[in-house]
Coordinates of C-alpha atoms in Angstrom, one line a residue:
X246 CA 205.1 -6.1 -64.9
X247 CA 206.6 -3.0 -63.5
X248 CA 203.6 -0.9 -65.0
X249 CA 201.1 -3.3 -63.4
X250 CA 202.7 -3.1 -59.8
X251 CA 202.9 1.0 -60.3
X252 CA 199.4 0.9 -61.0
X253 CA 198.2 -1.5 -57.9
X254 CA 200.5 0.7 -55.8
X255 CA 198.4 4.1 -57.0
X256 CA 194.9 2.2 -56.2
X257 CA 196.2 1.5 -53.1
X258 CA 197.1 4.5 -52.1
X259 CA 193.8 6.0 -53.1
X260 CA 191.7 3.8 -51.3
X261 CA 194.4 4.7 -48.0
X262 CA 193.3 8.6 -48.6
X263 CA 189.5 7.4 -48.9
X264 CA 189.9 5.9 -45.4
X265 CA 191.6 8.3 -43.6
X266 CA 189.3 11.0 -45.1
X267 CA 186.0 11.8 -42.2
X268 CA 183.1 11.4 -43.5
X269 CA 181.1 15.2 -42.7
X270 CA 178.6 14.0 -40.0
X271 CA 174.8 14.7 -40.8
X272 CA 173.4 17.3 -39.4
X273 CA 170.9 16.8 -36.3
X274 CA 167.5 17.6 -36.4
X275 CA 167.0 21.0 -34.9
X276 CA 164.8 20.6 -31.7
X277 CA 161.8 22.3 -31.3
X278 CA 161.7 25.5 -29.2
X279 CA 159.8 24.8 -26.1
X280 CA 156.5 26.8 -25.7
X281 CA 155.7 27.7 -22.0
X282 CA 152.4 28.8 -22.0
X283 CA 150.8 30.7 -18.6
X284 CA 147.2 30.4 -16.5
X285 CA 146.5 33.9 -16.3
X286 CA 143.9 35.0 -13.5
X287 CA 142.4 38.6 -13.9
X288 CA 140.5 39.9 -11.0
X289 CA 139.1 42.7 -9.7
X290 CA 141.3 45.2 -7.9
X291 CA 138.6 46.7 -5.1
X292 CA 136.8 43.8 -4.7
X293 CA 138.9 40.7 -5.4
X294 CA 136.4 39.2 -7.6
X295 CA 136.9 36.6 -9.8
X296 CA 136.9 38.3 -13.8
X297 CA 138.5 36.2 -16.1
X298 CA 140.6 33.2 -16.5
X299 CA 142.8 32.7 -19.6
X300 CA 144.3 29.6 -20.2
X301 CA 147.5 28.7 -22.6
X302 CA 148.5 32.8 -22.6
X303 CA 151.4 33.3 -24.7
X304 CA 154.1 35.6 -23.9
X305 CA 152.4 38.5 -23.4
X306 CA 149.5 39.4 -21.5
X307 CA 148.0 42.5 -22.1
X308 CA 147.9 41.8 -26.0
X309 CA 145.7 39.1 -24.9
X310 CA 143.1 41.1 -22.8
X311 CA 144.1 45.0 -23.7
X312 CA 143.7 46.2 -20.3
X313 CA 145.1 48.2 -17.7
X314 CA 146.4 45.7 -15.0
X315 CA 147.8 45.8 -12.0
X316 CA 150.7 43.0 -10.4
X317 CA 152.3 43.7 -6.5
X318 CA 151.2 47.5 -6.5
X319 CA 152.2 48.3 -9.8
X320 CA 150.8 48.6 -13.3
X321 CA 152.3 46.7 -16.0
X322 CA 153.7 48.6 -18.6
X323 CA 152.9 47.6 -22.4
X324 CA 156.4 46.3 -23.2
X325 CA 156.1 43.5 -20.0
X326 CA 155.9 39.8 -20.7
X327 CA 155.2 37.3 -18.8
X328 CA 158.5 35.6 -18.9
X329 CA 160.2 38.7 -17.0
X330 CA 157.4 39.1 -14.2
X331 CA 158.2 36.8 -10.8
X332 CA 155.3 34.6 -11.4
X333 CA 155.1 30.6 -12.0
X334 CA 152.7 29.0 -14.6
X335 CA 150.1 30.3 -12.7
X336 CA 149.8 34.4 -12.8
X337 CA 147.2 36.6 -10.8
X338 CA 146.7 40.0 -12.0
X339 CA 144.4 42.8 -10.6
X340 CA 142.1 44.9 -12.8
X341 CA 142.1 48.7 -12.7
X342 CA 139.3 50.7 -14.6
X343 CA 141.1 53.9 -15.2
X344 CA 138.5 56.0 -16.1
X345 CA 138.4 58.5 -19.5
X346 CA 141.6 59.0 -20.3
X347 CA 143.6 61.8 -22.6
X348 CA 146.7 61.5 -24.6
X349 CA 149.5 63.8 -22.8
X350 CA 150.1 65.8 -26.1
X351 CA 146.3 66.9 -25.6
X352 CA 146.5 67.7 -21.7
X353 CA 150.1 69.5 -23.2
X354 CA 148.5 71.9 -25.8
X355 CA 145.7 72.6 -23.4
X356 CA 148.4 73.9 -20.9
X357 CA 149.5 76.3 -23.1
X358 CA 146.7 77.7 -25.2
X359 CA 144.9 78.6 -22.1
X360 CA 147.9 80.9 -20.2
X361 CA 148.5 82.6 -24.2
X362 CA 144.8 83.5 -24.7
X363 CA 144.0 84.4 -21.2
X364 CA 146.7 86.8 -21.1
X365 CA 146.1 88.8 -24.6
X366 CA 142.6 89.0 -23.1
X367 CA 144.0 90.9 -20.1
X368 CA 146.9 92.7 -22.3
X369 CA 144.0 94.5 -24.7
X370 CA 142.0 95.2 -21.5
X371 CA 138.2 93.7 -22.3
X372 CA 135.4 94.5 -21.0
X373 CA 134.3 93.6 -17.4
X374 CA 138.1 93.0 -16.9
X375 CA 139.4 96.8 -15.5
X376 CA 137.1 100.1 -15.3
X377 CA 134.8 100.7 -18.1
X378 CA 137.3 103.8 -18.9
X379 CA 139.8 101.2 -19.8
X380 CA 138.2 99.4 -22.2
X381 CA 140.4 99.0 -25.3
X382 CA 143.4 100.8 -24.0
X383 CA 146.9 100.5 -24.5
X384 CA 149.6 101.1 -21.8
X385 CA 151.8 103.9 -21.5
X386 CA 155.4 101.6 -20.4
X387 CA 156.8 99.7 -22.8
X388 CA 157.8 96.9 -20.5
X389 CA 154.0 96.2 -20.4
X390 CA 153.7 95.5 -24.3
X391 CA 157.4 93.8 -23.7
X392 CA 156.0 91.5 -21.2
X393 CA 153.1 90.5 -23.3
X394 CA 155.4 89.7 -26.2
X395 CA 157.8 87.3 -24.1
X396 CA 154.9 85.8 -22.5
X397 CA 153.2 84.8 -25.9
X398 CA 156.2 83.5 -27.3
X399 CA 156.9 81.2 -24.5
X400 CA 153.6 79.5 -24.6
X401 CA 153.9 79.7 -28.7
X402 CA 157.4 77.9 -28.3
X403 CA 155.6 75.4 -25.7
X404 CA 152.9 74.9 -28.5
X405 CA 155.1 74.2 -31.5
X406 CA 157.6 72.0 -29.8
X407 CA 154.2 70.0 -28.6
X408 CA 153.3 69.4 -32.2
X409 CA 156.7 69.4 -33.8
X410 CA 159.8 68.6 -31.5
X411 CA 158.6 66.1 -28.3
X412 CA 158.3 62.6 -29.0
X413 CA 155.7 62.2 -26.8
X414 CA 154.3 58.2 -25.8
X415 CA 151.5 56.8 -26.2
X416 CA 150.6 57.1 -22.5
X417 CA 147.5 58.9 -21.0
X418 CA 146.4 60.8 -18.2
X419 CA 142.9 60.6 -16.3
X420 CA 140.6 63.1 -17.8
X421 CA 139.8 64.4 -14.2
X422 CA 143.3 65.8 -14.4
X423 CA 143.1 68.5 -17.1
X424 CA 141.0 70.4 -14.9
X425 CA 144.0 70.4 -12.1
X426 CA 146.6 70.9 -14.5
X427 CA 145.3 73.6 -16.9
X428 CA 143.4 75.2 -13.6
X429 CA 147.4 76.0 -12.6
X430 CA 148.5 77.1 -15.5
X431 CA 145.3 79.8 -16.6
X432 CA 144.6 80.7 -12.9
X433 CA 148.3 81.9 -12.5
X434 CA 148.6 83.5 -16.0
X435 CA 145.1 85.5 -15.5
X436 CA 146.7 86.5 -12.1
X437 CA 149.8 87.5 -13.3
X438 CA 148.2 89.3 -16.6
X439 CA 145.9 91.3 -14.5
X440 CA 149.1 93.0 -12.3
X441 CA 151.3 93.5 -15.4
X442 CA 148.5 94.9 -17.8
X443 CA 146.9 96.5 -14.9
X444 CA 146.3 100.6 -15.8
X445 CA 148.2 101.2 -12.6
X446 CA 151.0 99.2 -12.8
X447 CA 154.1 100.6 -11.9
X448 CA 157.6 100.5 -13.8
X449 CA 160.5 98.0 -12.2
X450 CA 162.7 100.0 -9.7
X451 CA 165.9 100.1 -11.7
X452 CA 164.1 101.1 -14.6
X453 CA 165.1 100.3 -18.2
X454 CA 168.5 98.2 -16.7
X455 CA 166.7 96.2 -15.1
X456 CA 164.1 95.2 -17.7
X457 CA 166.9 94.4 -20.4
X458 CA 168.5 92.7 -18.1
X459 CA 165.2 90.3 -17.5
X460 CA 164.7 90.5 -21.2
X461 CA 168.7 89.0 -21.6
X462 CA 167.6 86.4 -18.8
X463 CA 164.9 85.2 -20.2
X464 CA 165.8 85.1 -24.2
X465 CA 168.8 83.0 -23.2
X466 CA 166.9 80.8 -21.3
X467 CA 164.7 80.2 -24.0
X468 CA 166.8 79.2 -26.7
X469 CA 168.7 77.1 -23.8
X470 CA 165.6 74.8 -23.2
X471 CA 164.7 74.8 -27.0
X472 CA 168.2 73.6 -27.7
X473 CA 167.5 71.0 -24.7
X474 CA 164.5 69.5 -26.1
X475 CA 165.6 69.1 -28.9
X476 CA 168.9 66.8 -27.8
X477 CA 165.8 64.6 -26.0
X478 CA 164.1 64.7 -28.8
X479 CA 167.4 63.1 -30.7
X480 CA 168.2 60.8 -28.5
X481 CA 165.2 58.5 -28.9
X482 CA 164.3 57.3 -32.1
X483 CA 160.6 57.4 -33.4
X484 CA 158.7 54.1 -32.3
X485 CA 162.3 53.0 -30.0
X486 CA 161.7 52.1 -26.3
X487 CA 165.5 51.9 -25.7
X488 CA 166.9 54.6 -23.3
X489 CA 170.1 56.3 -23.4
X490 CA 172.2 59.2 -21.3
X491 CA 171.9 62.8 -22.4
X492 CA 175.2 64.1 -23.5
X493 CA 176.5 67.4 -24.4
X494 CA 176.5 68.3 -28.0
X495 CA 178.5 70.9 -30.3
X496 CA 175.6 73.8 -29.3
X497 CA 177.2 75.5 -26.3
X498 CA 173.4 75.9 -24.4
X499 CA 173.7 72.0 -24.3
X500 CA 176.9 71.6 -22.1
X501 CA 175.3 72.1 -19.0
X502 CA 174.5 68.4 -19.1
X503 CA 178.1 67.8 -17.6
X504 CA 176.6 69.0 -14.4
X505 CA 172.5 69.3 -14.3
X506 CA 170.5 65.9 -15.1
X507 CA 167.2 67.8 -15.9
X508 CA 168.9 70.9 -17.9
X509 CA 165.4 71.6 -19.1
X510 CA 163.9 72.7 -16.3
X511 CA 167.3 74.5 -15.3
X512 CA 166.4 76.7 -18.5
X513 CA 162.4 77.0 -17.7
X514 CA 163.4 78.2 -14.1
X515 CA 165.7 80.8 -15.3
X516 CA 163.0 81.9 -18.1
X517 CA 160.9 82.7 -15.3
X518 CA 163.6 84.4 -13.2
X519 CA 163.8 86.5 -16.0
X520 CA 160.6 87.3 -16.8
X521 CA 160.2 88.3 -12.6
X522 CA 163.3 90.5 -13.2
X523 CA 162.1 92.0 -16.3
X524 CA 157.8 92.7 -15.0
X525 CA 158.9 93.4 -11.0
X526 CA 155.8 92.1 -10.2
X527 CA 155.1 89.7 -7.1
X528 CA 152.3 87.3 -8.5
X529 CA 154.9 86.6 -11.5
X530 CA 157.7 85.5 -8.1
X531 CA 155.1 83.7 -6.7
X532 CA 154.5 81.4 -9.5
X533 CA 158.1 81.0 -10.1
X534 CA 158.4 79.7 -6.9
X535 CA 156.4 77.4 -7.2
X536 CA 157.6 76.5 -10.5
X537 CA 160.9 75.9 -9.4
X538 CA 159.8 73.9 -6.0
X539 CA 157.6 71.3 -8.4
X540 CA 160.3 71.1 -11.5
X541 CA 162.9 70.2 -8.6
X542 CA 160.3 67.0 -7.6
X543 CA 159.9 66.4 -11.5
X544 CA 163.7 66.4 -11.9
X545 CA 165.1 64.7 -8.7
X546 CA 163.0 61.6 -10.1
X547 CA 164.3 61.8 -13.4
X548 CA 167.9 61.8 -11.7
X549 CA 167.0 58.9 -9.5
X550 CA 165.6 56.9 -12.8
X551 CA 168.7 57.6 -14.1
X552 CA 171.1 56.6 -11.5
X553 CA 169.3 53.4 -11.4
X554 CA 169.1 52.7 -15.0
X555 CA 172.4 53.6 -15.6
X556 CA 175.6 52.2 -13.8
X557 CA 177.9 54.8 -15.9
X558 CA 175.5 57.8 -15.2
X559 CA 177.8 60.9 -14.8
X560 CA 178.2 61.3 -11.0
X561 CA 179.0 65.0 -11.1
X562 CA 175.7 65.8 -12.4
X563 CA 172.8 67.4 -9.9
X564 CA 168.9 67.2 -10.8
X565 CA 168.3 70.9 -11.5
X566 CA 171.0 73.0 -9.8
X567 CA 174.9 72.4 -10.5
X568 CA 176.3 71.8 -7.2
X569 CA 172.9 72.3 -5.2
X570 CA 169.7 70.2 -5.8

């Protein structure tokens, strides 16, 4: 008897556990995402006409149309999606024919093969350049031949980092362009190159001090915007639209980012400086100055982007000039 009442007593006690045990509740059926699909109006930006109309777009709208287009003012950048844009169900978009276009590392390398060949042309003295009796001939100062050599090595520096250190986007520029952009470039190389290589070109004032001196100018610039570049060119990976503040690294040219937003430019101004130093001769100070008065618009709107991307931005830091501009 006693083993039979031990044995009720276990059962009973195993069906208590059983009871007081949860059961796991099943798991609810996911719900479907919900799809919001857009009516997407395209029409034209001069004269208002109706283009297309897409029903049931997606997410994003230029995958579906692969145009430029244009929404309050302002053209919408590859990356948008409709989700993010201050539109309802219904969207209106303008269309904007841009024209021929060219890839920036193309307008880039046309910048800079233009002032290096232009300028050798002026440095060996070609025909129909100078007098006939100049033809072929080399110049007596050796700041001419100097001043040829740190002008070819800039735009061969400009040139290689095109191809090999910028991570240039996929973005173009209007064909009509190039021909304002290089005209700059080779007009105010061939004006400068005609003055320096000129067979009556006179020496700099101060004489050999003050061309080494240019010469220590400009060199340090040089490897100061080369070590620049390539800090951009680390800070954005390949294929990455993510953006991130510039710091200082290890490389002593680089610490100038504790003050100057645009340190390239900062560099590329004092190359020039340099170089004026070094050759003495006005056109050269001419196109420095203007240089320096369009890399200060250039890097005044970097600085701005900056600031208004970035909450944390440095506040100590200027757009070109430590304490100045």
């Amino acid at each position: 008897m006693d083993i039979l009442a031990l044995e009720a007593k276990n059962a009973n006690v195993a069906d208590a556990e059983k009871k007081s045990t949860p059961k796991p509740k099943a798991k609810q059926p996911k719900k479907a995402k919900r799809i919001v699909y857009f009516e997407v109006e395209i029409l034209d930006l001069k004269t208002k006409e109706k283009l297309l109309l897409l029903d049931k777009v997606g997410v994003r709208v230029k995958e579906k149309v692969g145009i430029t287009l244009v929404f309050n003012t302002k053209s919408l950048r590859d990356e948008e999606v409709l989700q993010t844009l201050p539109v309802g169900t219904t969207a209106i978009f303008y269309f904007s024919d841009l024209g021929p276009q060219l890839t920036w590392g193309t307008v880039f390398l046309a910048e800079s093969v233009g002032p290096l060949v232009l300028y050798l042309m002026f440095y060996f003295r070609l025909p129909f350049i100078y007098s006939p009796k100049y033809d072929f001939t080399s110049s007596k100062h050796w700041v001419v031949h100097l001043a040829c050599m740190c002008h070819s090595f800039h735009y061969i520096k400009r040139i290689l980092e095109t191809l090999f250190v910028h991570r240039i986007s996929h973005g173009t520029m209007p064909l009509r362009n190039i021909f304002k952009n290089c005209g700059y470039y080779w007009c105010s190389a061939a004006w400068m190159a005609y003055y320096i290589n000129h067979p009556l070109y006179t020496t700099p004032l101060y004489g050999q001090q003050q061309v080494n001196a240019g010469l220590y100018i400009f060199l340090f610039c040089q490897v100061g915007n080369f070590s620049i570049h390539v800090v951009l060119r680390n800070l954005k990976q390949p294929g990455s639209k993510v953006k991130k503040i510039p710091y200082p690294t290890r490389n002593p040219f680089t610490w100038i980012f504790w003050l100057v937003s645009c340190p390239n430019y900062t560099y590329e101004l004092g190359s020039w400086i340099g170089f004026t130093v070094m050759t003495q001769c006005v056109p050269v100070a001419l196109f420095t100055l203007v240089a320096f008065i369009q890399m200060t618009v250039w890097a005044k709107g970097k600085h701005r982007s900056y600031l208004k991307e970035f909450r944390d931005y440095p506040t100590l830091r200027s757009s070109i000039l430590p304490f100045i501009v």
